[in-house]
Coordinates of C-alpha atoms in Angstrom, one line a residue:
F1 CA 5.7 2.7 -22.3
S2 CA 2.9 1.1 -25.0
A3 CA 1.2 3.1 -27.7
P4 CA -1.4 5.8 -26.7
G5 CA -5.1 3.1 -27.2
S6 CA -2.8 0.3 -27.0
R7 CA -2.2 -2.2 -23.5
M8 CA -0.7 -1.1 -20.9
P9 CA 2.5 -4.3 -20.4
L10 CA 1.8 -4.2 -17.0
V11 CA 1.3 -7.3 -15.1
V12 CA 0.4 -8.3 -11.5
V13 CA 0.7 -11.7 -10.7
G14 CA 0.2 -13.2 -6.4
V15 CA -1.4 -14.6 -3.5
N16 CA -3.1 -13.6 -0.8
H17 CA -4.4 -14.1 2.2
R18 CA -8.1 -14.6 0.6
T19 CA -7.0 -16.9 -2.8
A20 CA -4.5 -19.5 -0.6
P21 CA -4.4 -21.2 2.8
V22 CA -1.0 -20.6 5.0
E23 CA 0.5 -23.7 3.8
V24 CA 0.0 -22.8 0.0
R25 CA 1.5 -18.8 1.0
E26 CA 4.3 -20.0 3.4
R27 CA 6.0 -22.4 0.7
V28 CA 6.0 -19.4 -2.4
V29 CA 7.3 -16.8 0.4
F30 CA 10.8 -15.4 -1.0
D31 CA 13.4 -15.8 1.7
P32 CA 14.4 -11.6 2.0
A33 CA 17.8 -11.9 1.1
R34 CA 17.7 -14.3 -1.8
I35 CA 14.9 -11.5 -4.1
P36 CA 18.0 -9.6 -5.8
E37 CA 19.1 -12.9 -7.2
A38 CA 15.3 -13.5 -7.8
L39 CA 14.7 -10.7 -8.8
R40 CA 17.3 -10.4 -11.8
E41 CA 16.0 -14.5 -12.8
L42 CA 12.5 -13.0 -13.5
T43 CA 14.3 -10.1 -15.0
G44 CA 16.0 -12.4 -17.0
L45 CA 12.5 -14.7 -17.8
P46 CA 12.1 -13.6 -22.1
A47 CA 10.1 -10.0 -22.2
V48 CA 10.0 -9.3 -18.5
R49 CA 11.4 -5.8 -18.9
E50 CA 11.1 -4.7 -15.5
S51 CA 10.1 -6.9 -11.6
I52 CA 9.4 -5.7 -8.3
I53 CA 8.7 -9.1 -5.5
V54 CA 6.7 -8.1 -2.9
S55 CA 6.4 -10.8 -0.2
T56 CA 5.1 -10.9 3.3
C57 CA 3.3 -13.7 5.3
N58 CA -0.1 -12.8 3.8
R59 CA 1.1 -12.5 0.6
T60 CA 3.8 -12.7 -2.6
E61 CA 3.2 -10.6 -5.6
L62 CA 5.6 -10.6 -8.9
Y63 CA 5.0 -7.4 -10.5
C64 CA 6.4 -6.8 -14.1
V65 CA 6.1 -4.9 -17.3
T66 CA 5.9 -7.6 -19.9
D67 CA 4.4 -8.5 -22.9
Q68 CA 3.9 -12.4 -22.6
G69 CA 1.4 -12.3 -20.1
E70 CA 0.5 -13.7 -17.0
A71 CA 1.3 -17.2 -17.2
A72 CA 4.6 -17.2 -17.7
L73 CA 4.5 -15.0 -14.4
G74 CA 3.1 -17.9 -13.2
E75 CA 4.6 -21.0 -14.2
W76 CA 8.3 -18.9 -12.6
L77 CA 6.5 -18.8 -9.7
Q78 CA 6.1 -22.3 -10.0
R79 CA 9.1 -23.0 -10.9
Y80 CA 11.3 -21.3 -7.9
H81 CA 9.6 -22.0 -5.7
Q82 CA 10.1 -25.7 -6.9
L83 CA 5.9 -26.5 -5.6
G84 CA 4.9 -30.7 -6.9
S85 CA 1.6 -29.6 -7.5
S86 CA 0.1 -26.5 -9.2
I87 CA -0.7 -23.1 -7.4
H88 CA -2.2 -22.2 -10.3
H89 CA -5.8 -22.4 -8.5
C90 CA -4.6 -19.9 -6.0
L91 CA -3.1 -17.1 -8.3
Y92 CA -5.1 -13.1 -8.9
R93 CA -3.4 -11.9 -12.6
H94 CA -4.2 -8.4 -12.9
E95 CA -3.1 -6.7 -16.6
D96 CA -3.3 -2.8 -17.1
M97 CA -5.6 -1.3 -15.3
R98 CA -6.7 -3.8 -13.2
A99 CA -3.4 -3.7 -11.5
V100 CA -2.5 -0.5 -11.3
T101 CA -5.5 0.0 -9.5
H102 CA -4.3 -3.2 -7.6
A103 CA -0.9 -1.3 -6.5
F104 CA -3.0 1.0 -5.4
S105 CA -5.6 -0.9 -3.4
V106 CA -2.4 -3.4 -1.6
A107 CA -0.6 -0.1 -1.0
S108 CA -3.4 1.9 1.0
G109 CA -4.4 -1.0 2.8
L110 CA -7.9 -1.8 1.2
D111 CA -6.6 -5.4 0.3
S112 CA -5.0 -6.4 3.1
M113 CA -6.0 -9.1 6.0
V114 CA -7.1 -5.9 8.6
L115 CA -8.6 -3.2 6.2
G116 CA -7.1 -0.6 6.2
E117 CA -3.3 -1.6 8.7
P118 CA -0.3 0.3 7.0
Q119 CA 2.0 -2.0 7.7
I120 CA 1.7 -3.4 4.1
L121 CA 2.6 0.6 2.8
G122 CA 6.4 -0.3 4.6
Q123 CA 6.6 -3.9 2.9
L124 CA 6.2 -1.8 -0.8
K125 CA 8.0 0.6 0.3
D126 CA 11.2 -2.0 0.8
A127 CA 10.3 -4.3 -1.7
Y128 CA 11.0 -0.8 -3.9
R129 CA 14.1 -0.3 -2.7
T130 CA 14.8 -3.7 -2.5
A131 CA 14.0 -4.3 -7.0
Q132 CA 15.6 0.4 -7.1
E133 CA 18.8 -1.6 -6.7
T134 CA 19.0 -4.3 -7.7
G135 CA 18.4 -2.9 -11.2
T136 CA 14.8 -4.3 -11.8
T137 CA 13.2 -1.2 -12.1
G138 CA 11.9 1.1 -14.7
P139 CA 10.2 4.2 -16.3
M140 CA 6.7 1.7 -15.8
L141 CA 6.6 1.0 -12.7
N142 CA 9.1 3.7 -11.6
R143 CA 6.1 5.9 -11.9
L144 CA 2.9 3.5 -10.9
F145 CA 5.3 2.7 -7.9
Q146 CA 5.6 6.2 -6.1
A147 CA 2.1 7.0 -7.5
A148 CA 0.6 4.1 -5.2
F149 CA 2.9 6.0 -2.1
S150 CA 1.2 9.0 -3.2
V151 CA -2.1 8.0 -3.5
A152 CA -1.9 5.6 0.4
K153 CA -0.9 9.3 1.8
R154 CA -3.8 11.1 0.3
V155 CA -5.9 7.2 1.3
R156 CA -4.5 8.0 5.0
T157 CA -4.9 11.6 4.7
E158 CA -8.3 12.5 3.7
T159 CA -10.3 9.4 5.4
Q160 CA -10.3 7.4 8.6
I161 CA -9.2 4.2 7.2
G162 CA -6.5 3.8 9.8
A163 CA -8.6 5.5 12.2
N164 CA -9.3 3.4 14.7
A165 CA -8.2 0.2 16.3
V166 CA -9.8 -3.1 14.6
S167 CA -8.1 -6.1 16.9
V168 CA -9.0 -6.5 20.2
A169 CA -4.8 -6.0 21.6
S170 CA -5.4 -3.2 19.7
A171 CA -8.8 -2.0 21.1
A172 CA -7.5 -3.0 24.9
V173 CA -4.4 -0.3 23.9
S174 CA -7.3 2.3 22.5
M175 CA -9.2 2.2 26.1
A176 CA -5.8 1.7 28.6
K177 CA -5.1 5.8 27.0
T178 CA -8.0 7.0 27.7
V179 CA -7.4 6.6 31.4
F180 CA -3.5 7.2 31.2
S181 CA -2.7 10.5 29.2
S182 CA 1.1 8.7 28.0
F183 CA 2.5 5.5 29.2
D184 CA 5.7 6.5 29.8
T185 CA 6.3 6.0 33.3
R186 CA 4.0 2.8 33.5
T187 CA 4.1 -0.2 34.2
A188 CA 2.3 -3.2 32.3
L189 CA 1.9 -7.0 33.4
M190 CA 0.7 -8.9 31.2
V191 CA -1.1 -12.1 32.5
G192 CA -0.7 -14.7 29.8
A193 CA 1.7 -15.2 26.9
G194 CA -0.1 -16.5 23.7
E195 CA -0.2 -14.6 20.3
T196 CA -2.7 -12.0 21.8
I197 CA -0.9 -11.2 24.7
A198 CA 1.8 -10.5 23.0
L199 CA 0.2 -8.7 20.1
A200 CA -1.0 -6.1 22.7
A201 CA 3.0 -6.3 23.8
R202 CA 4.2 -4.4 21.1
H203 CA 1.0 -1.3 20.9
L204 CA 1.9 -0.8 24.7
H205 CA 5.8 -1.3 23.7
A206 CA 5.6 0.9 20.9
D207 CA 3.8 3.8 22.7
G208 CA 6.3 4.2 25.1
L209 CA 5.3 1.8 28.1
R210 CA 8.6 2.3 30.3
R211 CA 7.7 -0.7 32.3
M212 CA 6.6 -5.0 31.4
I213 CA 6.4 -7.9 33.5
V214 CA 4.4 -10.7 31.7
A215 CA 3.4 -13.8 34.2
N216 CA 2.7 -16.8 32.6
R217 CA 2.3 -21.1 33.9
S218 CA 5.1 -21.6 32.1
V219 CA 8.1 -19.2 32.9
D220 CA 10.7 -20.0 30.0
R221 CA 7.7 -18.5 27.6
A222 CA 7.7 -15.6 29.5
R223 CA 11.0 -15.3 29.5
D224 CA 10.8 -15.2 25.4
L225 CA 7.6 -12.8 25.2
A226 CA 9.7 -10.1 27.9
A227 CA 13.0 -10.3 26.5
E228 CA 12.0 -8.8 23.4
F229 CA 10.4 -5.7 25.5
Q230 CA 13.3 -5.6 27.7
G231 CA 10.5 -6.9 30.8
F232 CA 11.3 -9.9 32.4
A233 CA 9.3 -12.7 34.0
I234 CA 7.5 -14.4 36.5
S235 CA 5.1 -17.4 37.6
L236 CA 1.3 -16.7 37.9
D237 CA 2.0 -17.7 41.5
E238 CA 4.1 -14.8 41.7
I239 CA 1.0 -12.1 40.5
P240 CA 0.2 -11.4 44.1
S241 CA 3.2 -9.5 45.2
H242 CA 3.9 -7.6 42.0
L243 CA 0.1 -7.1 40.9
R244 CA 0.4 -3.8 42.9
E245 CA 2.9 -2.9 40.4
A246 CA 1.1 -2.5 38.7
D247 CA -0.6 0.0 36.5
I248 CA -2.3 -1.7 33.6
V249 CA -3.2 -5.5 33.8
V250 CA -4.2 -8.0 30.4
A251 CA -4.7 -11.4 30.6
S252 CA -5.4 -13.9 28.6
T253 CA -4.6 -17.9 29.4
A254 CA -6.6 -20.8 28.6
S255 CA -7.3 -21.2 32.8
P256 CA -10.6 -22.5 34.2
N257 CA -10.9 -19.9 37.0
P258 CA -9.9 -16.6 37.7
I259 CA -6.6 -16.3 38.1
I260 CA -7.0 -12.0 39.7
T261 CA -9.5 -11.7 41.8
R262 CA -11.3 -9.2 43.7
A263 CA -9.2 -9.9 47.1
M264 CA -6.1 -9.6 45.0
T265 CA -7.2 -6.5 43.6
A266 CA -8.5 -5.5 46.5
S267 CA -4.2 -5.7 48.9
A268 CA -3.1 -4.2 45.3
L269 CA -5.2 -1.1 45.4
R270 CA -4.2 0.0 48.7
A271 CA -0.5 -0.6 48.4
R272 CA -0.6 1.7 45.4
K273 CA -2.8 4.2 47.7
R274 CA -5.6 4.7 45.3
R275 CA -3.2 5.4 41.9
P276 CA -6.1 3.2 39.3
M277 CA -5.7 0.8 37.2
F278 CA -6.7 -0.3 34.4
M279 CA -7.3 -3.9 33.5
V280 CA -8.4 -6.4 30.6
D281 CA -9.4 -9.3 30.0
I282 CA -9.9 -11.1 27.4
A283 CA -9.7 -14.9 28.1
V284 CA -13.1 -16.2 27.8
P285 CA -13.4 -18.0 30.5
R286 CA -12.8 -15.0 32.3
D287 CA -8.8 -14.7 34.1
I288 CA -10.4 -11.7 36.4
E289 CA -13.1 -12.2 39.3
P290 CA -16.2 -10.1 38.0
E291 CA -16.0 -8.6 41.4
V292 CA -12.6 -6.8 41.2
A293 CA -15.6 -4.0 39.1
E294 CA -17.0 -3.0 41.9
L295 CA -13.6 -1.2 44.1
E296 CA -13.3 2.0 42.9
D297 CA -9.9 2.9 41.4
V298 CA -10.6 0.2 39.0
Y299 CA -11.4 0.3 35.7
L300 CA -13.0 -3.5 33.7
F301 CA -13.3 -4.3 30.6
T302 CA -13.4 -8.1 29.1
I303 CA -14.1 -9.4 25.9
D304 CA -17.2 -8.6 25.2
D305 CA -16.9 -4.7 25.8
L306 CA -13.8 -4.7 23.7
Q307 CA -15.9 -6.6 20.5
S308 CA -18.3 -4.0 20.8
V309 CA -15.3 -1.4 20.3
V310 CA -13.5 -3.6 17.5
E311 CA -17.1 -4.1 15.7
E312 CA -18.1 -0.3 15.9
N313 CA -14.3 0.7 14.5
K314 CA -13.9 -2.1 11.7
E315 CA -18.0 -0.2 10.5
G316 CA -16.1 2.8 10.4
R317 CA -13.1 1.2 8.6
R318 CA -15.3 0.7 5.7
Q319 CA -17.1 4.1 5.4
A320 CA -13.5 5.0 4.8
A321 CA -12.9 2.1 2.3
R322 CA -16.4 3.2 0.1
K323 CA -14.5 6.8 0.0
A324 CA -10.9 4.8 -0.2
D325 CA -12.2 3.2 -3.2
Q326 CA -13.7 6.8 -4.9
M327 CA -10.3 8.1 -4.5
I328 CA -8.1 5.3 -6.4
A329 CA -10.4 4.5 -9.1
A330 CA -10.2 9.0 -10.0
E331 CA -6.2 8.2 -9.5
A332 CA -6.2 5.4 -11.4
D333 CA -7.8 7.1 -14.5
R334 CA -5.3 9.9 -13.8
F335 CA -2.4 7.9 -13.4
E336 CA -3.5 6.6 -17.2
M337 CA -4.0 9.7 -18.5
Q338 CA -0.2 11.3 -17.2
L339 CA 1.2 7.7 -18.9
R340 CA -0.2 8.5 -22.4
T341 CA 0.4 11.9 -22.2
R342 CA 4.0 10.9 -21.5
D343 CA 3.5 8.4 -24.7
A344 CA 2.8 12.0 -26.7
A345 CA 5.4 13.6 -25.6
P346 CA 8.4 12.6 -27.6
T347 CA 5.8 13.2 -30.9
I348 CA 4.9 16.7 -30.0
R349 CA 8.6 17.4 -29.6
R350 CA 9.5 16.8 -33.3
L351 CA 6.2 18.3 -34.1
R352 CA 7.3 21.0 -32.5
L353 CA 10.8 21.1 -34.4
Q354 CA 9.4 20.1 -36.9
A355 CA 7.7 23.5 -36.8
E356 CA 10.0 25.8 -35.9
Q357 CA 12.6 24.8 -38.7
A358 CA 9.6 26.1 -40.9
R359 CA 9.7 28.9 -39.3
Q360 CA 13.3 29.7 -39.0
H361 CA 13.9 29.1 -43.1
T362 CA 10.7 31.2 -43.6
L363 CA 12.4 33.9 -41.7
D364 CA 15.4 33.6 -43.3
Q365 CA 13.1 33.8 -46.4
A366 CA 11.7 37.2 -45.4
R367 CA 15.4 39.1 -44.4
H368 CA 16.0 38.2 -47.4
M369 CA 14.1 39.7 -49.6
L370 CA 14.3 42.6 -46.6
A371 CA 17.7 43.0 -48.1
A372 CA 17.4 42.5 -51.2
G373 CA 14.4 45.7 -51.4
R374 CA 10.8 43.9 -51.3
S375 CA 8.3 46.3 -49.7
A376 CA 7.0 44.9 -46.0
E377 CA 3.8 44.8 -47.3
E378 CA 5.4 42.4 -49.9
V379 CA 7.7 40.5 -47.1
L380 CA 4.9 40.1 -44.6
D381 CA 2.4 38.8 -47.3
F382 CA 5.3 35.7 -48.5
L383 CA 5.9 34.9 -44.6
S384 CA 2.1 34.7 -44.0
A385 CA 1.2 32.7 -47.0
T386 CA 4.6 30.2 -47.5
L387 CA 4.4 29.4 -43.7
T388 CA 1.1 28.4 -43.8
N389 CA 1.5 27.1 -46.7
R390 CA 4.3 24.2 -44.8
L391 CA 2.5 23.6 -41.5
I392 CA -0.6 23.0 -43.9
H393 CA 1.5 20.8 -46.8
A394 CA 1.9 17.4 -44.4
P395 CA -1.2 17.0 -43.2
S396 CA -3.3 17.8 -46.4
Q397 CA -1.2 15.8 -48.4
R398 CA -2.2 13.2 -46.1
L399 CA -5.7 14.3 -46.4
R400 CA -5.4 13.3 -50.2
D401 CA -4.0 10.1 -50.0
A402 CA -6.8 9.0 -47.7
A403 CA -9.1 10.2 -49.7
E404 CA -7.8 8.4 -53.0
S405 CA -7.7 5.3 -50.6
G406 CA -11.4 5.5 -48.6
D407 CA -9.1 5.6 -45.4
D408 CA -11.8 6.9 -43.8
A409 CA -10.1 7.0 -40.1
I410 CA -7.1 9.0 -41.2
I411 CA -10.3 12.2 -42.2
E412 CA -11.4 11.8 -38.8
A413 CA -8.6 12.1 -36.8
I414 CA -7.2 14.9 -39.3
T415 CA -10.6 16.8 -38.4
N416 CA -10.4 16.6 -34.7
I417 CA -6.8 17.4 -34.7
Y418 CA -7.5 20.5 -36.5
H419 CA -11.0 21.2 -35.6
L420 CA -12.8 21.4 -38.5
D421 CA -16.2 22.4 -39.3
R422 CA -17.5 19.1 -40.6
D423 CA -20.7 21.4 -42.3

């Protein structure tokens, strides 16, 4: 570690969704299988003593302990990925305490594309574990990442940063929970096979959905998505035959005309014997006829309903993020203080050892005096005076030397250390 008061040899270099477009980010992604090899190469650079590589679809970051600064790290990243053109304009660089604050913010989800998303914490833990197994972490990065995980847990526990849905897909699933207490006995019909439908399907599956049907114009695409959740695929034309099975319907296609009609839904409800049906229409133009909302036992929500929920939840997360920022700043200060305290620990141990040796030597002399028949009062006077002289000899000598050479800094330091009254 660096001496107290000097710079911390911690550097972060990287790109993320804010600094680089996807065509740059995808070029600097590390193959997970090759990360151990890359870590060894990175730590083999001159003056790089520790390293961790974080690589996701939205960020690639190098966390290093090095005395050389960030320039060599950016050059290595470009060289490793064999990039013909420079990416230096996309790189961000953090050193010392800015690097600590950045690590805490990333772990807490404050630097993510979706504010407060929890996936990045798991990705950081995976990156840290890989570096540990490869042998490229050390005292500094071990402490940094353990502290980052602890801060992230505190942010999750003490703020509402991840409490509410901030994507249309997750908002749809959250609204479904207001109708059904659990999904483990429910069937969902997903109409479409695009990104939003896939994300909603993953949320439902993660929440314990029992059964899933995927309907799409291209049945092959429907099969691909359904296979991910052990569901089954149908064509759009088959929806009338299966709608009665659906407790939850999520629709998002590019169809110019409604796919699910009022008559179709009324028929399904009769077959369901008035069991409720939750429906979300995320499409524009709409996939579900608006008149479906007039039917009893149907809870129909549109993209506008979801968007208002999402915006409200985003504002809630932004407020939580402001509180989290304050927590992170305080935790970063505490981290710096702990590092400096640990830096001083070896000196404190040497100081205590030296004082203990002086005490033991003086005590031995006092015992010999007692054994020789000297009075207790004389021995106590010798003991106190000799021990005092031995303990203050070194600082006294240093003060005299400083006075002779005009070294006011030493005089000021000893004055502060011993809390001396300047008057």
